[in-house]
PDB file of C-alpha atoms in Angstrom:
ATOM      1  CA  MET A1353       2.985  -4.196 -15.853  1.00 43.00           C
ATOM      2  CA  ASP A1354       5.392  -7.269 -14.996  1.00 44.00           C
ATOM      3  CA  PRO A1355       6.111  -7.606 -11.435  1.00 40.00           C
ATOM      4  CA  TYR A1356       9.529  -8.923 -12.809  1.00 40.00           C
ATOM      5  CA  ALA A1357      10.766  -5.928 -15.525  1.00 44.00           C
ATOM      6  CA  LYS A1358      13.682  -3.483 -13.870  1.00 47.00           C
ATOM      7  CA  PRO A1359      12.940  -0.868 -12.049  1.00 48.00           C
ATOM      8  CA  THR A1360      12.207   2.556 -13.307  1.00 51.00           C
ATOM      9  CA  LYS A1361      14.441   4.677 -14.703  1.00 51.00           C
ATOM     10  CA  TYR A1362      13.491   8.533 -13.321  1.00 49.00           C
ATOM     11  CA  VAL A1363      14.818  11.206 -15.477  1.00 50.00           C
ATOM     12  CA  ASN A1364      15.655  14.385 -12.828  1.00 60.00           C
ATOM     13  CA  THR A1365      12.826  15.565 -13.221  1.00 89.00           C
ATOM     14  CA  HIS A1366       9.998  15.648 -10.951  1.00 94.00           C
ATOM     15  CA  TYR A1367       6.561  16.306 -10.524  1.00 96.00           C
ATOM     16  CA  SER A1368       4.340  19.604  -9.233  1.00 95.00           C
ATOM     17  CA  MET A1369       3.748  19.348  -5.592  1.00 96.00           C
ATOM     18  CA  ASP A1370       2.764  23.564  -4.929  1.00 95.00           C
ATOM     19  CA  LYS A1371      -0.179  22.546  -3.799  1.00 96.00           C
ATOM     20  CA  ASN A1372      -1.422  22.830   0.000  1.00 96.00           C
ATOM     21  CA  PRO A1373      -3.079  20.623   0.823  1.00 97.00           C
ATOM     22  CA  HIS A1374      -1.084  17.737  -2.038  1.00 98.00           C
ATOM     23  CA  GLY A1375      -4.100  15.939  -2.089  1.00 98.00           C
ATOM     24  CA  ILE A1376      -6.583  13.740  -0.512  1.00 98.00           C
ATOM     25  CA  ALA A1377      -5.477  10.823   1.427  1.00 98.00           C
ATOM     26  CA  ALA A1378      -8.250   8.361   2.196  1.00 98.00           C
ATOM     27  CA  ILE A1379      -7.442   5.496   4.704  1.00 98.00           C
ATOM     28  CA  PHE A1380      -9.274   2.452   4.306  1.00 98.00           C
ATOM     29  CA  ASN A1381      -8.885   0.348   7.553  1.00 97.00           C
ATOM     30  CA  GLN A1382     -11.095  -2.910   7.591  1.00 95.00           C
ATOM     31  CA  GLU A1383     -10.347  -3.769  11.136  1.00 94.00           C
ATOM     32  CA  LYS A1384     -14.396  -5.681  11.692  1.00 94.00           C
ATOM     33  CA  PHE A1385     -15.935  -8.067   9.505  1.00 93.00           C
ATOM     34  CA  ASP A1386     -19.364 -10.082   9.464  1.00 92.00           C
ATOM     35  CA  ALA A1387     -17.933 -13.547   9.474  1.00 84.00           C
ATOM     36  CA  GLU A1388     -13.803 -13.078   9.880  1.00 83.00           C
ATOM     37  CA  ASP A1389     -11.902 -12.328  13.150  1.00 85.00           C
ATOM     38  CA  THR A1390     -10.858  -8.703  13.988  1.00 89.00           C
ATOM     39  CA  ARG A1391      -7.986  -7.364  12.853  1.00 91.00           C
ATOM     40  CA  VAL A1392      -5.878  -6.261  16.513  1.00 91.00           C
ATOM     41  CA  GLY A1393      -3.334  -3.927  15.584  1.00 90.00           C
ATOM     42  CA  SER A1394      -5.191  -1.842  12.968  1.00 95.00           C
ATOM     43  CA  SER A1395      -5.696   0.958  14.592  1.00 96.00           C
ATOM     44  CA  LYS A1396      -1.793   1.357  15.336  1.00 96.00           C
ATOM     45  CA  ASP A1397      -1.762   1.935  11.715  1.00 97.00           C
ATOM     46  CA  VAL A1398      -4.263   3.588  11.150  1.00 98.00           C
ATOM     47  CA  GLU A1399      -3.390   6.563  13.594  1.00 98.00           C
ATOM     48  CA  LYS A1400       0.716   6.353  12.437  1.00 98.00           C
ATOM     49  CA  LEU A1401      -0.552   7.023   8.744  1.00 98.00           C
ATOM     50  CA  SER A1402      -3.098   9.409   9.865  1.00 98.00           C
ATOM     51  CA  TYR A1403      -0.268  11.360  11.469  1.00 98.00           C
ATOM     52  CA  LEU A1404       1.837  10.530   8.505  1.00 98.00           C
ATOM     53  CA  PHE A1405      -0.628  12.571   6.089  1.00 98.00           C
ATOM     54  CA  GLY A1406      -0.758  15.680   8.043  1.00 98.00           C
ATOM     55  CA  LEU A1407       2.780  15.535   8.086  1.00 98.00           C
ATOM     56  CA  LEU A1408       3.081  15.505   4.422  1.00 98.00           C
ATOM     57  CA  LYS A1409       0.137  18.086   4.253  1.00 98.00           C
ATOM     58  CA  TYR A1410      -2.761  15.555   2.786  1.00 98.00           C
ATOM     59  CA  GLU A1411      -6.346  15.765   3.749  1.00 98.00           C
ATOM     60  CA  VAL A1412      -6.486  12.687   6.035  1.00 98.00           C
ATOM     61  CA  LYS A1413      -9.952  10.834   4.965  1.00 98.00           C
ATOM     62  CA  VAL A1414     -10.382   7.185   7.168  1.00 98.00           C
ATOM     63  CA  HIS A1415     -12.792   5.197   6.390  1.00 98.00           C
ATOM     64  CA  SER A1416     -13.684   2.379   8.877  1.00 97.00           C
ATOM     65  CA  ASP A1417     -15.260  -1.166   8.404  1.00 97.00           C
ATOM     66  CA  LEU A1418     -17.249  -0.226   5.044  1.00 97.00           C
ATOM     67  CA  SER A1419     -19.330  -2.860   2.927  1.00 97.00           C
ATOM     68  CA  SER A1420     -18.345  -3.299  -0.242  1.00 97.00           C
ATOM     69  CA  GLN A1421     -21.107  -1.285  -1.401  1.00 97.00           C
ATOM     70  CA  GLU A1422     -20.113   1.781   0.813  1.00 98.00           C
ATOM     71  CA  ILE A1423     -16.754   1.486  -0.649  1.00 98.00           C
ATOM     72  CA  SER A1424     -17.775   1.748  -4.487  1.00 97.00           C
ATOM     73  CA  ARG A1425     -19.803   4.747  -3.309  1.00 98.00           C
ATOM     74  CA  GLU A1426     -16.556   6.277  -2.052  1.00 98.00           C
ATOM     75  CA  ILE A1427     -14.271   5.489  -4.529  1.00 98.00           C
ATOM     76  CA  THR A1428     -17.017   7.281  -7.060  1.00 97.00           C
ATOM     77  CA  ASN A1429     -16.852   9.874  -4.973  1.00 98.00           C
ATOM     78  CA  TYR A1430     -13.392   9.752  -4.954  1.00 98.00           C
ATOM     79  CA  SER A1431     -12.589   9.572  -8.917  1.00 97.00           C
ATOM     80  CA  SER A1432     -14.790  11.479  -9.627  1.00 97.00           C
ATOM     81  CA  PRO A1433     -14.035  13.853 -12.820  1.00 95.00           C
ATOM     82  CA  ASN A1434     -13.133  16.981 -11.052  1.00 96.00           C
ATOM     83  CA  MET A1435     -12.683  16.269  -8.187  1.00 97.00           C
ATOM     84  CA  HIS A1436      -8.837  16.705  -7.810  1.00 98.00           C
ATOM     85  CA  SER A1437      -8.490  19.735  -9.494  1.00 97.00           C
ATOM     86  CA  ASP A1438      -6.875  21.741  -6.900  1.00 97.00           C
ATOM     87  CA  TYR A1439      -4.390  19.240  -6.342  1.00 98.00           C
ATOM     88  CA  ASP A1440      -1.481  17.085  -7.015  1.00 97.00           C
ATOM     89  CA  SER A1441      -1.821  14.357  -5.808  1.00 98.00           C
ATOM     90  CA  PHE A1442      -4.206  11.544  -4.778  1.00 98.00           C
ATOM     91  CA  ILE A1443      -3.100   8.522  -2.080  1.00 98.00           C
ATOM     92  CA  CYS A1444      -5.605   5.506  -1.618  1.00 98.00           C
ATOM     93  CA  VAL A1445      -4.403   2.798   1.437  1.00 98.00           C
ATOM     94  CA  PHE A1446      -5.956  -0.578   2.074  1.00 98.00           C
ATOM     95  CA  LEU A1447      -5.822  -1.832   5.909  1.00 97.00           C
ATOM     96  CA  SER A1448      -7.581  -5.384   4.940  1.00 95.00           C
ATOM     97  CA  HIS A1449      -7.072  -8.928   4.814  1.00 91.00           C
ATOM     98  CA  GLY A1450      -6.534 -10.390   0.846  1.00 88.00           C
ATOM     99  CA  ASN A1451      -5.947 -12.735  -1.198  1.00 80.00           C
ATOM    100  CA  ARG A1452      -5.225 -13.546  -5.097  1.00 70.00           C
ATOM    101  CA  ARG A1453      -8.426 -15.542  -6.427  1.00 64.00           C
ATOM    102  CA  GLU A1454      -8.943 -17.551  -9.788  1.00 63.00           C
ATOM    103  CA  VAL A1455     -11.781 -15.459 -11.904  1.00 63.00           C
ATOM    104  CA  ASN A1456     -12.976 -16.660 -15.028  1.00 70.00           C
ATOM    105  CA  GLY A1457      -9.803 -19.104 -15.408  1.00 69.00           C
ATOM    106  CA  ARG A1458      -7.960 -15.289 -14.392  1.00 68.00           C
ATOM    107  CA  PHE A1459      -6.032 -14.981 -11.119  1.00 66.00           C
ATOM    108  CA  GLU A1460      -7.252 -11.927  -9.083  1.00 76.00           C
ATOM    109  CA  SER A1461      -5.809  -9.663  -6.199  1.00 82.00           C
ATOM    110  CA  HIS A1462      -9.134  -9.174  -3.779  1.00 90.00           C
ATOM    111  CA  ILE A1463      -9.363  -6.846  -0.444  1.00 93.00           C
ATOM    112  CA  LYS A1464     -11.779  -8.355   2.233  1.00 93.00           C
ATOM    113  CA  THR A1465     -14.662  -5.479   2.861  1.00 96.00           C
ATOM    114  CA  ARG A1466     -16.985  -6.380   5.810  1.00 96.00           C
ATOM    115  CA  ASP A1467     -19.525  -8.117   3.908  1.00 95.00           C
ATOM    116  CA  SER A1468     -17.690  -9.540   0.660  1.00 94.00           C
ATOM    117  CA  LEU A1469     -14.943  -9.008  -1.442  1.00 93.00           C
ATOM    118  CA  ILE A1470     -13.679  -5.941  -4.305  1.00 94.00           C
ATOM    119  CA  HIS A1471     -11.716  -6.698  -6.811  1.00 93.00           C
ATOM    120  CA  LEU A1472      -8.262  -4.249  -6.416  1.00 93.00           C
ATOM    121  CA  GLU A1473      -7.790  -3.425  -9.931  1.00 91.00           C
ATOM    122  CA  LYS A1474     -11.504  -3.348 -11.236  1.00 92.00           C
ATOM    123  CA  ASP A1475     -12.948  -1.771  -8.634  1.00 95.00           C
ATOM    124  CA  VAL A1476     -10.396   0.131  -7.643  1.00 96.00           C
ATOM    125  CA  TYR A1477      -6.763   1.357  -9.919  1.00 95.00           C
ATOM    126  CA  ASN A1478      -8.739   1.748 -12.794  1.00 93.00           C
ATOM    127  CA  LYS A1479     -11.601   4.211 -12.116  1.00 95.00           C
ATOM    128  CA  PHE A1480      -8.674   6.872 -11.371  1.00 96.00           C
ATOM    129  CA  MET A1481      -7.774   6.441 -15.173  1.00 92.00           C
ATOM    130  CA  GLY A1482      -7.012   9.916 -16.772  1.00 86.00           C
ATOM    131  CA  THR A1483      -9.932   8.657 -19.747  1.00 87.00           C
ATOM    132  CA  HIS A1484     -11.856   8.529 -16.818  1.00 90.00           C
ATOM    133  CA  CYS A1485     -10.861  10.810 -13.697  1.00 95.00           C
ATOM    134  CA  ARG A1486      -9.753  13.892 -15.588  1.00 94.00           C
ATOM    135  CA  SER A1487      -8.201  15.591 -12.643  1.00 96.00           C
ATOM    136  CA  LEU A1488      -5.914  13.523 -12.001  1.00 96.00           C
ATOM    137  CA  ALA A1489      -4.680  12.820 -15.300  1.00 94.00           C
ATOM    138  CA  GLY A1490      -0.717  13.536 -15.248  1.00 94.00           C
ATOM    139  CA  LYS A1491      -0.530  13.561 -11.595  1.00 96.00           C
ATOM    140  CA  PRO A1492       0.821  11.161  -9.239  1.00 97.00           C
ATOM    141  CA  LYS A1493      -1.896   7.552  -8.162  1.00 97.00           C
ATOM    142  CA  ILE A1494      -0.591   5.993  -5.525  1.00 98.00           C
ATOM    143  CA  PHE A1495      -2.009   3.353  -3.611  1.00 98.00           C
ATOM    144  CA  ILE A1496      -1.011   1.665  -0.622  1.00 98.00           C
ATOM    145  CA  ILE A1497      -1.889  -2.139  -0.203  1.00 96.00           C
ATOM    146  CA  GLN A1498      -1.475  -3.601   3.786  1.00 95.00           C
ATOM    147  CA  ALA A1499      -2.901  -7.164   2.892  1.00 91.00           C
ATOM    148  CA  CYS A1500      -1.713 -11.032   2.719  1.00 86.00           C
ATOM    149  CA  ARG A1501      -1.457 -11.670  -1.285  1.00 82.00           C
ATOM    150  CA  GLY A1502      -2.100 -15.512  -1.006  1.00 69.00           C
ATOM    151  CA  SER A1503      -1.352 -17.794   2.187  1.00 67.00           C
ATOM    152  CA  ASN A1504       2.592 -19.074   2.610  1.00 78.00           C
ATOM    153  CA  PRO A1505       5.230 -17.650   4.924  1.00 71.00           C
ATOM    154  CA  ASN A1506       7.771 -16.183   2.723  1.00 67.00           C
ATOM    155  CA  VAL A1507      10.562 -18.694   4.686  1.00 70.00           C
ATOM    156  CA  ALA A1508      13.707 -16.869   5.469  1.00 62.00           C
ATOM    157  CA  VAL A1509      17.644 -17.431   4.480  1.00 56.00           C
ATOM    158  CA  GLU A1510      20.504 -17.130   7.625  1.00 50.00           C
ATOM    159  CA  ASN A1511      20.892 -13.439   7.221  1.00 48.00           C
ATOM    160  CA  GLN A1512      22.906 -12.132  10.109  1.00 44.00           C
ATOM    161  CA  ASN A1513      21.616  -8.432   9.834  1.00 49.00           C
ATOM    162  CA  ALA A1514      17.971  -9.629  10.180  1.00 47.00           C
ATOM    163  CA  HIS A1515      16.203  -8.419  13.695  1.00 53.00           C
ATOM    164  CA  THR A1516      15.489 -10.755  16.361  1.00 50.00           C
ATOM    165  CA  PRO A1517      11.929 -12.828  16.181  1.00 49.00           C
ATOM    166  CA  GLU A1518       8.962 -11.121  16.128  1.00 51.00           C
ATOM    167  CA  THR A1519       5.762 -13.661  18.191  1.00 50.00           C
ATOM    168  CA  LYS A1520       2.285 -12.033  18.535  1.00 49.00           C
ATOM    169  CA  VAL A1521       2.139 -11.251  14.977  1.00 54.00           C
ATOM    170  CA  HIS A1522      -0.861 -12.326  12.621  1.00 55.00           C
ATOM    171  CA  THR A1523      -1.175 -11.869   8.615  1.00 51.00           C
ATOM    172  CA  ASP A1524      -3.715 -10.593   6.670  1.00 49.00           C
ATOM    173  CA  SER A1525      -4.373 -13.523   5.052  1.00 47.00           C
ATOM    174  CA  LEU A1526      -8.056 -15.366   3.862  1.00 46.00           C
ATOM    175  CA  ASN A1527      -5.800 -18.585   3.190  1.00 45.00           C
ATOM    176  CA  GLU A1528      -6.959 -18.632  -0.702  1.00 40.00           C
ATOM    177  CA  ASP A1529      -4.035 -19.139  -3.530  1.00 37.00           C
ATOM    178  CA  GLY A1530      -3.236 -17.908  -6.813  1.00 35.00           C
ATOM    179  CA  ALA A1531      -0.433 -18.210  -9.311  1.00 33.00           C
ATOM    180  CA  THR A1532       1.422 -15.734  -9.780  1.00 33.00           C
ATOM    181  CA  ASN A1533       0.280 -13.289 -12.591  1.00 36.00           C
ATOM    182  CA  LYS A1534       0.707  -9.760 -13.489  1.00 39.00           C
ATOM    183  CA  LEU A1535      -0.629  -6.525 -12.583  1.00 38.00           C
ATOM    184  CA  SER A1536      -1.836  -4.869 -15.515  1.00 41.00           C
ATOM    185  CA  ILE A1537      -1.914  -0.787 -14.769  1.00 46.00           C
ATOM    186  CA  SER A1538      -3.087   0.703 -18.218  1.00 49.00           C
ATOM    187  CA  CYS A1539      -2.853   4.350 -17.312  1.00 67.00           C
ATOM    188  CA  GLY A1540       0.350   6.260 -16.511  1.00 87.00           C
ATOM    189  CA  ASP A1541       1.605   8.036 -12.863  1.00 95.00           C
ATOM    190  CA  TYR A1542       0.157   5.066 -10.749  1.00 96.00           C
ATOM    191  CA  LEU A1543       2.137   3.810  -8.248  1.00 96.00           C
ATOM    192  CA  VAL A1544       1.218   0.779  -6.149  1.00 96.00           C
ATOM    193  CA  ALA A1545       2.830  -0.073  -3.257  1.00 96.00           C
ATOM    194  CA  TYR A1546       1.678  -3.993  -1.515  1.00 95.00           C
ATOM    195  CA  ALA A1547       2.737  -5.106   1.218  1.00 93.00           C
ATOM    196  CA  THR A1548       4.159  -8.599   0.369  1.00 90.00           C
ATOM    197  CA  VAL A1549       5.109 -10.341  -2.712  1.00 87.00           C
ATOM    198  CA  PRO A1550       2.322 -12.576  -4.825  1.00 84.00           C
ATOM    199  CA  ASN A1551       1.389 -15.209  -2.627  1.00 79.00           C
ATOM    200  CA  HIS A1552       2.103 -14.867   0.662  1.00 84.00           C
ATOM    201  CA  VAL A1553       1.481 -13.220   3.666  1.00 87.00           C
ATOM    202  CA  ALA A1554       1.914  -9.842   5.340  1.00 88.00           C
ATOM    203  CA  TYR A1555       2.681  -9.805   9.093  1.00 87.00           C
ATOM    204  CA  ARG A1556       0.930  -7.690  11.807  1.00 88.00           C
ATOM    205  CA  SER A1557       1.275  -6.867  15.243  1.00 90.00           C
ATOM    206  CA  GLU A1558      -0.890  -6.784  17.416  1.00 89.00           C
ATOM    207  CA  LYS A1559       1.404  -4.234  19.779  1.00 90.00           C
ATOM    208  CA  GLU A1560       3.246  -1.767  16.663  1.00 93.00           C
ATOM    209  CA  GLY A1561       0.207  -2.668  13.980  1.00 94.00           C
ATOM    210  CA  SER A1562       1.578  -4.052  10.668  1.00 95.00           C
ATOM    211  CA  TRP A1563       5.192  -4.566   9.413  1.00 95.00           C
ATOM    212  CA  PHE A1564       5.176  -2.761   6.544  1.00 96.00           C
ATOM    213  CA  ILE A1565       3.060  -0.276   7.622  1.00 97.00           C
ATOM    214  CA  LYS A1566       5.408   0.989  10.776  1.00 97.00           C
ATOM    215  CA  ASP A1567       8.762   0.760   8.391  1.00 97.00           C
ATOM    216  CA  LEU A1568       6.895   2.442   5.593  1.00 98.00           C
ATOM    217  CA  VAL A1569       6.022   5.289   8.151  1.00 98.00           C
ATOM    218  CA  GLU A1570       8.794   5.668  10.052  1.00 98.00           C
ATOM    219  CA  GLU A1571      11.096   6.273   6.865  1.00 98.00           C
ATOM    220  CA  PHE A1572       9.048   8.608   5.509  1.00 98.00           C
ATOM    221  CA  GLU A1573       9.107  10.447   8.574  1.00 98.00           C
ATOM    222  CA  MET A1574      12.869  10.659   8.864  1.00 97.00           C
ATOM    223  CA  SER A1575      13.497  11.431   5.211  1.00 97.00           C
ATOM    224  CA  TYR A1576      10.793  13.268   3.164  1.00 97.00           C
ATOM    225  CA  LYS A1577      12.398  16.024   3.484  1.00 96.00           C
ATOM    226  CA  LYS A1578      15.608  14.945   1.542  1.00 95.00           C
ATOM    227  CA  LYS A1579      14.482  12.122  -0.404  1.00 96.00           C
ATOM    228  CA  SER A1580      11.771  11.095  -2.907  1.00 97.00           C
ATOM    229  CA  LEU A1581       8.917   9.104  -2.814  1.00 98.00           C
ATOM    230  CA  GLN A1582      10.443   6.148  -5.055  1.00 97.00           C
ATOM    231  CA  ASP A1583      13.861   6.064  -2.458  1.00 97.00           C
ATOM    232  CA  MET A1584      11.924   6.247   0.596  1.00 98.00           C
ATOM    233  CA  LEU A1585       9.975   2.798  -0.669  1.00 98.00           C
ATOM    234  CA  MET A1586      13.405   1.500  -1.712  1.00 97.00           C
ATOM    235  CA  LYS A1587      14.917   1.947   1.927  1.00 97.00           C
ATOM    236  CA  VAL A1588      10.803   0.511   3.596  1.00 97.00           C
ATOM    237  CA  ARG A1589      11.358  -2.916   1.633  1.00 96.00           C
ATOM    238  CA  GLU A1590      15.218  -3.030   2.988  1.00 96.00           C
ATOM    239  CA  ARG A1591      13.526  -2.013   6.217  1.00 96.00           C
ATOM    240  CA  VAL A1592      10.733  -4.203   6.489  1.00 95.00           C
ATOM    241  CA  SER A1593      13.049  -7.349   4.995  1.00 92.00           C
ATOM    242  CA  GLN A1594      14.586  -7.246   8.958  1.00 92.00           C
ATOM    243  CA  HIS A1595      11.618  -8.632  10.055  1.00 90.00           C
ATOM    244  CA  ILE A1596      11.869 -12.918  11.001  1.00 87.00           C
ATOM    245  CA  VAL A1597       8.991 -14.682  12.561  1.00 87.00           C
ATOM    246  CA  LYS A1598       9.420 -18.615  13.922  1.00 85.00           C
ATOM    247  CA  LEU A1599       7.168 -20.530  11.490  1.00 82.00           C
ATOM    248  CA  GLU A1600       4.698 -22.155  12.867  1.00 77.00           C
ATOM    249  CA  ASN A1601       4.581 -26.308  12.584  1.00 75.00           C
ATOM    250  CA  GLN A1602       8.231 -26.717  11.349  1.00 76.00           C
ATOM    251  CA  GLU A1603      11.694 -25.483  11.721  1.00 79.00           C
ATOM    252  CA  GLY A1604      12.864 -21.928  10.362  1.00 82.00           C
ATOM    253  CA  TYR A1605      11.813 -18.463  10.282  1.00 87.00           C
ATOM    254  CA  ALA A1606       9.434 -16.336   7.939  1.00 86.00           C
ATOM    255  CA  MET A1607       9.980 -12.914   6.968  1.00 89.00           C
ATOM    256  CA  GLN A1608       8.481 -10.380   4.367  1.00 92.00           C
ATOM    257  CA  ARG A1609       9.569  -8.248   1.725  1.00 93.00           C
ATOM    258  CA  PRO A1610       6.986  -5.259   0.146  1.00 94.00           C
ATOM    259  CA  VAL A1611       6.545  -5.225  -3.411  1.00 94.00           C
ATOM    260  CA  ILE A1612       6.749  -1.496  -5.652  1.00 95.00           C
ATOM    261  CA  HIS A1613       5.048  -1.449  -9.003  1.00 93.00           C
ATOM    262  CA  ASP A1614       4.336   1.679 -10.936  1.00 93.00           C
ATOM    263  CA  SER A1615       4.272   3.948 -14.502  1.00 93.00           C
ATOM    264  CA  LEU A1616       5.808   7.421 -12.632  1.00 94.00           C
ATOM    265  CA  THR A1617       8.076   9.199 -14.925  1.00 93.00           C
ATOM    266  CA  GLU A1618       9.381  11.875 -12.720  1.00 95.00           C
ATOM    267  CA  HIS A1619      10.450  11.712  -9.228  1.00 96.00           C
ATOM    268  CA  VAL A1620       7.774  12.557  -6.560  1.00 97.00           C
ATOM    269  CA  TYR A1621       8.917  14.362  -3.049  1.00 97.00           C
ATOM    270  CA  PHE A1622       6.893  15.678  -0.598  1.00 97.00           C
ATOM    271  CA  SER A1623       8.701  18.789   0.502  1.00 94.00           C
ATOM    272  CA  ASN A1624       9.691  21.462  -2.043  1.00 85.00           C
ATOM    273  CA  GLU A1625      13.123  21.966   0.528  1.00 79.00           C
ATOM    274  CA  VAL A1626      14.632  18.726  -1.425  1.00 73.00           C
ATOM    275  CA  VAL A1627      13.303  20.395  -5.067  1.00 66.00           C
ATOM    276  CA  HIS A1628      14.861  23.762  -4.494  1.00 61.00           C
ATOM    277  CA  LYS A1629      18.050  22.453  -3.058  1.00 59.00           C
TER     278      LYS A1629
END
């Protein structure tokens, strides 16, 4: 999937979301590591997301500080053929450090586990293809990634609508850069929401959690009875882009802009109230 392609044009239909719960919302929170500083503020993201997914009628499961092997075991369980037979959809969230590294001449996205790294596309996304996870075939598979995708700040241009510059924020970078690559989702009905654009950092506040998750939760809580998932994420992107932070060791400010890739063919509504209006 070309990250610079034109936005998907959805027809005036929607996925079936009649089950209660709609599905499982699995949150992988990587806050502590064997060889990295603690991601202070990540627990705030977990609290907010757990509340939100409960509100949206999902069965919330939180996994904290797992090793690569432990995450692989959980992903294998969630992607088993019949796991989602009684559900409408699946949500998976990763809160961690991230980077994009060169592997055999290709640049790939990785997430930091407690002891190592996992490859998002190979070790996570592809496990949920309909050919493998048959009970999710034709159903929305939603991935939310709060992590850096490089170590470069996204330098802000002057914007009168931007917020007051924030202080005491951290990035979720592993300080390894890669060249721009393309996301390839080889199966339908996926949506992947990244906190930031390729090669750039994502910011996290010690007090309030990450910019991306904070704005996502606030927008979804306010709008899920009125808007589709796709429309809410567009608003989240707008909200996040209003945050700014002072650049270190140079003049100017940095911002952040989420990126959403998808192969959905219909709208996703979490509430039947908007569908039946």
